[in-house]
Amino acid sequence: MVEFPYPSGKGLHIGHCRSYIGLDIVARKKRMEGFNVLFPMGWDAFGLPTENYAVKTGIHPAIVTKKNTVNFKRQQKNLGLSFDWSREINTTDPDYYKWTQWIFLQLFKKGLAYKSKMPINWCPSCKIGLANEEVVDGKCERCGAEVTKKEKEQWMLKITKYAERLIDDLSYVDYPRRVKISQKEWIGKSEGIEIEFKAGENKIPVFTTRPDTLFGCSYLVMAPEHPLIEKIKNQIVNYKFIEEYIEKSKKKVERERISEDKEKTGVELKGIKAINPVNGREIPIFIADYVLMHYGTGAIMAVPAHDQRDFDFAKRYNLAVIKVIKPTETTETATENSSQLIEGKAGVSQAYEGEGILINSGRFTGIKSERAREKITERLSKRGLAKRGVYYKLRDWVFSRQRYWGEPIPMVKCKKCGWVPVPEKDLPIKLPKVKEYKPTEEGESPLTKVENWVNVKCPKCGGPAKRETDVMPNWAGSNWYYLRYCDPQNDKKLASPELLKYWMPVDWYNGGMEHTTLHLLYSRFIYKFLWDIGVVPKLVGPEPYRKRTSHGVILGEGGIKMSKSKGNIINPDEIVREYGADILRLYEMFLGPFKQAIPWNTKGLKGAKKFLEKVWKLADKTIVFQKNRIHCRESLGEEKKKESQDLKRILQKTIKKVSENIDSLKFNTAVSSLMEFSNDWARNEDSLKKEDFKNFLKILSPFAPHFSEEVWIRAGFKSICSKAKWPKYEQKLIERETIILIVQINGRIRDKIETRTDIAKEEAEKIGLSLEKIKKWTDGKKIKRTIFVPGRLINFVV
Ligand SMILES: [Zn+2]
Ligand SMILES: [Zn+2]
């Protein structure tokens, strides 16, 4: 399976083609090997560009989508991609999104979908909520106005409930290491403890993974959104400044707040202090936007001597740096520095984040840091000031947008009953027609204006109620599409369990590196949920994709990014028109290692063209030779027979190489070995046997299907090439390649023999002793010992 595309108005990108062609080659080979291959294609067609186009032009997104998918499909067909079009799906098709809505209802019923107030990116000038990708450097992508935050009631999905399994189950799958790492980092699990700091009457819990550094805590930092601030605002003497800071931080997007390169800012809450629970020390409290409310407890204990971020912040605001861990190996310098660090004026510019021995830590001084973590946790727990906890960076997933072009969320709000799910029999809830696609002034979906759609009877009490007007985010349709491919027309179920049992899990899923966090994580989550509730049979297992690979992007000539503004976009239509699809296919595969980013080079196309032209000529000659029986008859003599056999042997090696390379996505080396074979063939153009000619066409056909079929028919072979059986190479023939075996007498070279690679000792001995030159040395002498180095030499000691 390849990732299904968003059918944009720009048409197929040459980078899309790379992934499609690569996996098409795999699919074609697997079919020829006798596998029942499901190689599907569909359209992930809800989304922003079409919607924005509708806002601008008033053209219904469904019309634009239709036009774009027709174009994409035409382009894919032009490339000879062997997709099973009987399984084509489209996420914007009501028969499809009926099931996307159905999944939402199941999530709601299991308590995994809930409403919560969440800040969204808000452009005050366009009066529109923006997706993260529409915010560029904190500004609105369309109008350039500064983006702010606006609180909205949003549907949320409890992906955090699956955090642990999303990490653990990675052990079942074959993903590249870097993909597994990025999944884990995105989930960001950390185990530690929650410690309670007192601040007057109030308690501030903080989360830390390093309770061993608690004696080094010299201040606390809270997120600007921390609810305590509002509560204690009368005690804060500089509340005006605090308020300003909070306002400013609201305008920042999260990425900006936690970015490593941005300087960390903050303001002290004057008039209030916290108490460090281990030593009763009074410490200042700050608010700073690099602390996020949704991570941990929304507050951290700062230990500048042992955390680089805290250290940078402490230096900036001239706060105490108390060293409490001494690295075990550099005892001397550490002690020296520690006294300086307490002064806060050290020349040291780095925190020590490693393990060591505790210093300046009261009764825990002298204990190893790993052990101190346990000891301090134990002690604080006994006093009721700490508890163990696991935290994840992963947050619940904001699953609503106040826009038009998405799946309507099948929920109804009743004044009496609250949120009530739409009965399953009423699905799909279709998108109604609207006059205008732009969100309202208040940033609500344009659906709010469609009164006869919005106002409904409550499914529970029959009273007046209103439909949810938010729609689902872009990812909703792609979470489960692989399941629908197994049974695309089913109108009773999302897919039949029998068919899911037969096809799932996806054996091989190729896609872009840019989708390895969100899409991969979201779809694994939804899959697990569907597996849990029995939609996917238990037998299939807990993961949707057995194997994941990624292709590199194609850059413009010279290695710069392809973009409209640079005018270096390559249109596959033009290449197909000028060179044909097969040359484009061969060239894209020959371009370089599939997994690496690679620059486009139009000149390279000529190489692929030359290769096919050469094979065409050779094939034509071979067909003529075979028709006239000029070639390869046993009676043609030893010389011709040997040539034929040599060519056969080279072909066996080529079959082996191409077969293995396709399985490991090394298409570039596969193409180059096909090219090498054509050179050998050219040197002995009348020596290719019929069977070998056929086999060559078969291994060429996944790369150049149109060309291979054409030659296949011209040669009068039966059926079609792409339905032929994938050739097996003959291991024996490859091994039987000859080597030069050195024959020695008492360690001195006396002769050489050309023989098989795998010749055994006994045979080598026999041949060696029969050689005239050797007989001279062994005549009448006793052979004391024979030393045989396989593949290299045989030495007779006389
Ligand atoms: Zn704007
Ligand atoms: Zn009701």
Tab-separated table of C-alpha atoms in Angstrom, residues 231-556:
chain	number	residue	atom	x	y	z
A	231	LYS	CA	-6.914	32.290	42.185
A	232	ILE	CA	-4.050	34.119	43.921
A	233	LYS	CA	-4.049	37.275	41.841
A	234	ASN	CA	-4.827	39.458	44.858
A	235	GLN	CA	-1.639	38.295	46.549
A	236	ILE	CA	0.489	39.075	43.496
A	237	VAL	CA	1.792	42.631	43.829
A	238	ASN	CA	2.912	42.944	40.200
A	239	TYR	CA	-0.215	41.398	38.707
A	240	LYS	CA	-0.325	44.004	35.937
A	241	PHE	CA	2.954	42.731	34.486
A	242	ILE	CA	1.837	39.177	34.894
A	243	GLU	CA	-1.344	39.877	32.991
A	244	GLU	CA	0.595	41.467	30.139
A	245	TYR	CA	2.891	38.486	29.956
A	246	ILE	CA	-0.045	36.090	29.859
A	247	GLU	CA	-1.611	38.057	27.005
A	248	LYS	CA	1.631	37.986	25.048
A	249	SER	CA	2.081	34.275	25.477
A	250	LYS	CA	-1.433	33.640	24.219
A	251	LYS	CA	-0.321	34.934	20.842
A	252	LYS	CA	2.500	32.468	20.547
A	253	VAL	CA	2.080	29.079	18.989
A	254	GLU	CA	3.343	26.149	20.963
A	255	ARG	CA	6.256	25.385	18.684
A	256	GLU	CA	7.538	28.894	19.244
A	257	ARG	CA	7.196	28.598	23.013
A	258	ILE	CA	9.230	25.440	23.403
A	259	SER	CA	11.722	26.051	20.573
A	260	GLU	CA	15.303	25.410	21.652
A	261	ASP	CA	16.739	28.451	19.882
A	262	LYS	CA	14.346	31.057	21.280
A	263	GLU	CA	15.416	32.801	24.479
A	264	LYS	CA	13.307	31.771	27.429
A	265	THR	CA	11.352	34.602	29.025
A	266	GLY	CA	9.391	34.795	32.256
A	267	VAL	CA	8.123	37.048	35.063
A	268	GLU	CA	8.391	36.545	38.796
A	269	LEU	CA	5.177	36.481	40.832
A	270	LYS	CA	6.079	39.129	43.423
A	271	GLY	CA	4.550	38.875	46.869
A	272	ILE	CA	4.372	35.114	47.011
A	273	LYS	CA	6.936	32.371	47.607
A	274	ALA	CA	6.962	28.595	47.492
A	275	ILE	CA	8.527	26.283	50.058
A	276	ASN	CA	10.919	23.539	48.988
A	277	PRO	CA	9.515	20.493	50.843
A	278	VAL	CA	12.893	18.871	51.490
A	279	ASN	CA	14.605	21.753	53.240
A	280	GLY	CA	11.896	24.328	53.951
A	281	ARG	CA	13.703	26.912	51.847
A	282	GLU	CA	11.681	29.819	50.440
A	283	ILE	CA	12.002	30.086	46.699
A	284	PRO	CA	10.591	32.484	44.090
A	285	ILE	CA	7.835	31.523	41.643
A	286	PHE	CA	7.899	32.518	37.971
A	287	ILE	CA	5.550	32.179	35.109
A	288	ALA	CA	7.190	31.387	31.785
A	289	ASP	CA	5.705	30.325	28.487
A	290	TYR	CA	8.205	27.546	27.874
A	291	VAL	CA	6.262	25.585	30.480
A	292	LEU	CA	3.109	24.129	28.989
A	293	MET	CA	-0.065	23.635	30.994
A	294	HIS	CA	-0.970	20.356	29.383
A	295	TYR	CA	2.344	18.693	30.053
A	296	GLY	CA	2.820	17.163	33.489
A	297	THR	CA	1.216	19.394	36.074
A	298	GLY	CA	1.777	22.700	34.306
A	299	ALA	CA	4.528	23.630	36.780
A	300	ILE	CA	8.157	22.610	37.118
A	301	MET	CA	10.796	22.760	39.820
A	302	ALA	CA	13.838	24.477	38.383
A	303	VAL	CA	17.267	23.027	39.123
A	304	PRO	CA	19.626	25.275	37.184
A	305	ALA	CA	22.795	23.390	38.084
A	306	HIS	CA	21.424	20.215	36.521
A	307	ASP	CA	19.106	21.259	33.730
A	308	GLN	CA	20.351	23.323	30.824
A	309	ARG	CA	17.066	25.109	30.165
A	310	ASP	CA	16.753	26.072	33.833
A	311	PHE	CA	20.401	27.123	33.814
A	312	ASP	CA	19.895	29.508	30.888
A	313	PHE	CA	16.825	30.962	32.543
A	314	ALA	CA	18.585	31.340	35.926
A	315	LYS	CA	21.497	33.152	34.319
A	316	ARG	CA	19.182	35.556	32.585
A	317	TYR	CA	17.228	36.399	35.749
A	318	ASN	CA	20.217	36.121	38.098
A	319	LEU	CA	18.857	33.258	40.164
A	320	ALA	CA	20.744	30.933	42.501
A	321	VAL	CA	22.436	27.928	40.953
A	322	ILE	CA	22.952	25.236	43.578
A	323	LYS	CA	25.021	22.263	42.620
A	324	VAL	CA	23.783	19.034	44.199
A	325	ILE	CA	25.202	16.306	41.992
A	326	LYS	CA	28.909	15.682	41.755
A	327	PRO	CA	30.002	13.723	38.690
A	328	THR	CA	31.811	10.642	39.974
A	329	GLU	CA	34.754	10.828	37.597
A	330	THR	CA	35.740	14.511	37.908
A	331	THR	CA	35.550	14.933	41.671
A	332	GLU	CA	38.065	17.767	42.012
A	333	THR	CA	36.693	20.258	39.534
A	334	ALA	CA	33.149	19.545	40.546
A	335	THR	CA	33.777	20.517	44.168
A	336	GLU	CA	35.608	23.632	43.066
A	337	ASN	CA	32.806	24.687	40.772
A	338	SER	CA	30.084	23.924	43.233
A	339	SER	CA	31.093	26.753	45.561
A	340	GLN	CA	31.250	29.155	42.617
A	341	LEU	CA	27.948	27.978	41.270
A	342	ILE	CA	26.158	28.755	44.500
A	343	GLU	CA	27.331	32.329	44.077
A	344	GLY	CA	25.617	32.301	40.724
A	345	LYS	CA	28.586	33.946	39.040
A	346	ALA	CA	30.353	30.895	37.737
A	347	GLY	CA	32.287	30.973	34.524
A	348	VAL	CA	30.566	27.677	33.858
A	349	SER	CA	28.032	27.863	31.057
A	350	GLN	CA	26.631	24.408	31.225
A	351	ALA	CA	24.415	22.424	33.533
A	352	TYR	CA	25.514	18.937	34.489
A	353	GLU	CA	22.608	16.664	33.593
A	354	GLY	CA	24.230	13.312	34.317
A	355	GLU	CA	24.342	11.008	37.317
A	356	GLY	CA	26.758	11.189	40.243
A	357	ILE	CA	27.012	11.545	44.027
A	358	LEU	CA	24.752	13.917	45.954
A	359	ILE	CA	26.284	16.992	47.601
A	360	ASN	CA	24.645	19.877	49.479
A	361	SER	CA	21.675	17.603	50.082
A	362	GLY	CA	21.333	17.263	53.838
A	363	ARG	CA	20.970	13.692	55.013
A	364	PHE	CA	21.120	12.439	51.402
A	365	THR	CA	24.606	13.829	50.777
A	366	GLY	CA	27.023	11.123	49.683
A	367	ILE	CA	24.369	8.866	48.159
A	368	LYS	CA	24.454	7.922	44.476
A	369	SER	CA	21.903	9.873	42.431
A	370	GLU	CA	19.998	6.791	41.183
A	371	ARG	CA	19.551	5.589	44.752
A	372	ALA	CA	18.757	9.084	46.033
A	373	ARG	CA	15.816	9.271	43.628
A	374	GLU	CA	14.242	6.308	45.401
A	375	LYS	CA	15.155	7.538	48.901
A	376	ILE	CA	13.816	11.056	48.434
A	377	THR	CA	10.647	9.792	46.752
A	378	GLU	CA	10.094	7.373	49.638
A	379	ARG	CA	10.588	10.031	52.258
A	380	LEU	CA	8.298	12.563	50.612
A	381	SER	CA	5.650	9.914	49.931
A	382	LYS	CA	5.591	9.001	53.611
A	383	ARG	CA	4.817	12.613	54.420
A	384	GLY	CA	2.127	12.644	51.726
A	385	LEU	CA	4.051	15.171	49.613
A	386	ALA	CA	4.819	13.032	46.583
A	387	LYS	CA	3.376	10.321	44.426
A	388	ARG	CA	4.766	8.369	41.508
A	389	GLY	CA	3.471	9.258	38.095
A	390	VAL	CA	3.921	8.701	34.370
A	391	TYR	CA	3.569	11.608	31.996
A	392	TYR	CA	3.349	11.821	28.245
A	393	LYS	CA	4.026	14.701	25.937
A	394	LEU	CA	1.242	13.336	23.796
A	395	ARG	CA	-2.004	15.198	24.259
A	396	ASP	CA	-5.540	14.317	23.470
A	397	TRP	CA	-6.302	15.023	19.885
A	398	VAL	CA	-8.333	18.095	18.892
A	399	PHE	CA	-10.858	16.553	16.571
A	400	SER	CA	-12.972	19.447	15.354
A	401	ARG	CA	-12.675	22.336	12.948
A	402	GLN	CA	-15.069	25.240	12.539
A	403	ARG	CA	-15.105	24.857	8.773
A	404	TYR	CA	-17.115	23.323	5.972
A	405	TRP	CA	-15.207	20.752	3.941
A	406	GLY	CA	-14.975	17.832	6.346
A	407	GLU	CA	-17.063	15.020	7.769
A	408	PRO	CA	-19.955	16.432	9.877
A	409	ILE	CA	-19.601	15.238	13.460
A	410	PRO	CA	-22.726	13.114	14.076
A	411	MET	CA	-23.772	14.672	17.379
A	412	VAL	CA	-26.803	16.639	18.470
A	413	LYS	CA	-27.017	19.025	21.392
A	414	CYS	CA	-30.222	19.036	23.372
A	415	LYS	CA	-30.868	21.552	26.140
A	416	LYS	CA	-32.312	18.783	28.265
A	417	CYS	CA	-30.157	15.765	27.397
A	418	GLY	CA	-26.819	17.384	26.567
A	419	TRP	CA	-24.759	15.815	23.772
A	420	VAL	CA	-26.689	12.993	22.134
A	421	PRO	CA	-25.205	10.783	19.401
A	422	VAL	CA	-27.084	10.560	16.105
A	423	PRO	CA	-28.645	7.068	15.791
A	424	GLU	CA	-26.474	4.830	13.594
A	425	LYS	CA	-29.355	4.205	11.200
A	426	ASP	CA	-29.389	7.913	10.318
A	427	LEU	CA	-25.825	7.864	9.028
A	428	PRO	CA	-24.368	9.336	6.942
A	429	ILE	CA	-25.068	12.866	8.068
A	430	LYS	CA	-24.399	14.510	4.726
A	431	LEU	CA	-22.874	17.920	4.290
A	432	PRO	CA	-25.695	20.276	3.293
A	433	LYS	CA	-25.357	22.905	0.573
A	434	VAL	CA	-24.293	26.316	1.827
A	435	LYS	CA	-24.420	29.743	0.224
A	436	GLU	CA	-21.038	30.751	1.493
A	437	TYR	CA	-18.061	28.614	2.506
A	438	LYS	CA	-16.438	31.172	4.755
A	439	PRO	CA	-16.711	30.713	8.529
A	440	THR	CA	-18.884	33.237	10.399
A	441	GLU	CA	-17.612	36.436	12.003
A	442	GLU	CA	-17.428	34.594	15.321
A	443	GLY	CA	-15.352	31.883	13.724
A	444	GLU	CA	-18.100	29.292	13.582
A	445	SER	CA	-18.573	26.850	10.745
A	446	PRO	CA	-20.678	28.144	7.814
A	447	LEU	CA	-22.940	25.174	8.613
A	448	THR	CA	-24.367	27.194	11.538
A	449	LYS	CA	-26.266	29.287	8.993
A	450	VAL	CA	-28.079	26.307	7.444
A	451	GLU	CA	-31.024	26.424	9.805
A	452	ASN	CA	-33.068	23.553	8.422
A	453	TRP	CA	-30.023	21.335	8.775
A	454	VAL	CA	-28.951	22.553	12.209
A	455	ASN	CA	-32.337	22.409	13.922
A	456	VAL	CA	-33.390	18.856	14.596
A	457	LYS	CA	-35.361	16.855	17.101
A	458	CYS	CA	-33.389	15.380	19.950
A	459	PRO	CA	-32.992	11.651	19.213
A	460	LYS	CA	-33.488	10.958	22.923
A	461	CYS	CA	-36.368	13.144	24.122
A	462	GLY	CA	-37.769	14.462	20.871
A	463	GLY	CA	-37.370	18.064	22.051
A	464	PRO	CA	-35.756	20.839	20.018
A	465	ALA	CA	-32.027	20.307	19.521
A	466	LYS	CA	-29.175	21.474	17.327
A	467	ARG	CA	-26.680	19.574	15.243
A	468	GLU	CA	-22.962	19.897	15.884
A	469	THR	CA	-21.693	22.245	13.201
A	470	ASP	CA	-17.994	21.459	13.622
A	471	VAL	CA	-16.520	19.066	11.111
A	472	MET	CA	-13.746	16.523	11.502
A	473	PRO	CA	-10.068	17.348	10.866
A	474	ASN	CA	-8.091	16.316	7.793
A	475	TRP	CA	-6.854	13.103	9.366
A	476	ALA	CA	-10.242	11.541	10.024
A	477	GLY	CA	-10.628	9.718	6.715
A	478	SER	CA	-7.083	8.416	6.520
A	479	ASN	CA	-7.191	6.734	9.934
A	480	TRP	CA	-8.940	3.640	8.712
A	481	TYR	CA	-8.893	3.689	4.889
A	482	TYR	CA	-6.726	0.560	4.627
A	483	LEU	CA	-9.634	-1.375	6.185
A	484	ARG	CA	-12.102	-0.101	3.604
A	485	TYR	CA	-9.881	-1.212	0.725
A	486	CYS	CA	-10.541	-4.792	1.858
A	487	ASP	CA	-14.279	-4.397	1.292
A	488	PRO	CA	-14.969	-1.059	-0.391
A	489	GLN	CA	-18.627	-1.496	-1.325
A	490	ASN	CA	-19.959	-2.937	1.909
A	491	ASP	CA	-23.039	-0.974	3.014
A	492	LYS	CA	-23.760	-3.053	6.126
A	493	LYS	CA	-20.409	-2.895	7.785
A	494	LEU	CA	-17.227	-0.886	7.686
A	495	ALA	CA	-15.731	-4.060	6.206
A	496	SER	CA	-16.577	-7.718	6.559
A	497	PRO	CA	-14.589	-9.551	9.255
A	498	GLU	CA	-13.833	-12.400	6.837
A	499	LEU	CA	-12.228	-10.064	4.336
A	500	LEU	CA	-10.346	-8.236	7.075
A	501	LYS	CA	-9.084	-11.562	8.325
A	502	TYR	CA	-7.950	-12.436	4.814
A	503	TRP	CA	-6.186	-9.174	3.934
A	504	MET	CA	-5.147	-7.464	7.122
A	505	PRO	CA	-2.687	-6.382	8.434
A	506	VAL	CA	-1.182	-4.348	5.601
A	507	ASP	CA	1.997	-6.244	4.742
A	508	TRP	CA	3.850	-3.248	3.484
A	509	TYR	CA	3.038	0.451	3.761
A	510	ASN	CA	5.183	3.026	2.041
A	511	GLY	CA	4.868	6.754	2.595
A	512	GLY	CA	6.634	10.026	3.201
A	513	MET	CA	8.795	10.698	6.228
A	514	GLU	CA	6.590	13.741	6.942
A	515	HIS	CA	3.752	11.389	7.848
A	516	THR	CA	5.626	9.199	10.264
A	517	THR	CA	4.453	11.031	13.362
A	518	LEU	CA	0.884	12.247	13.012
A	519	HIS	CA	-0.736	10.056	10.370
A	520	LEU	CA	1.042	6.920	11.504
A	521	LEU	CA	0.229	7.549	15.156
A	522	TYR	CA	-3.386	8.559	14.585
A	523	SER	CA	-4.125	5.626	12.315
A	524	ARG	CA	-2.465	3.160	14.694
A	525	PHE	CA	-4.638	4.565	17.492
A	526	ILE	CA	-7.907	4.289	15.562
A	527	TYR	CA	-6.962	0.827	14.353
A	528	LYS	CA	-6.283	-0.334	17.917
A	529	PHE	CA	-9.625	1.042	19.001
A	530	LEU	CA	-11.437	-0.786	16.192
A	531	TRP	CA	-9.528	-3.927	17.071
A	532	ASP	CA	-10.485	-3.558	20.733
A	533	ILE	CA	-14.191	-3.267	19.963
A	534	GLY	CA	-14.084	-6.267	17.629
A	535	VAL	CA	-14.533	-4.516	14.269
A	536	VAL	CA	-11.198	-5.999	13.219
A	537	PRO	CA	-10.968	-9.716	14.117
A	538	LYS	CA	-8.642	-10.491	17.030
A	539	LEU	CA	-6.619	-12.819	14.840
A	540	VAL	CA	-5.348	-9.911	12.752
A	541	GLY	CA	-3.335	-8.551	15.673
A	542	PRO	CA	-2.939	-5.166	17.360
A	543	GLU	CA	-1.093	-3.302	14.594
A	544	PRO	CA	-2.401	-2.185	11.189
A	545	TYR	CA	0.893	-2.131	9.294
A	546	ARG	CA	3.393	-4.947	9.432
A	547	LYS	CA	6.114	-3.074	7.631
A	548	ARG	CA	6.667	0.606	6.935
A	549	THR	CA	9.141	2.134	4.511
A	550	SER	CA	9.727	5.686	3.339
A	551	HIS	CA	10.903	7.149	0.087
A	552	GLY	CA	13.066	10.246	-0.179
A	553	VAL	CA	11.752	13.420	-1.783
A	554	ILE	CA	12.677	14.508	-5.283
A	555	LEU	CA	14.341	17.882	-5.348
A	556	GLY	CA	14.640	20.306	-8.221
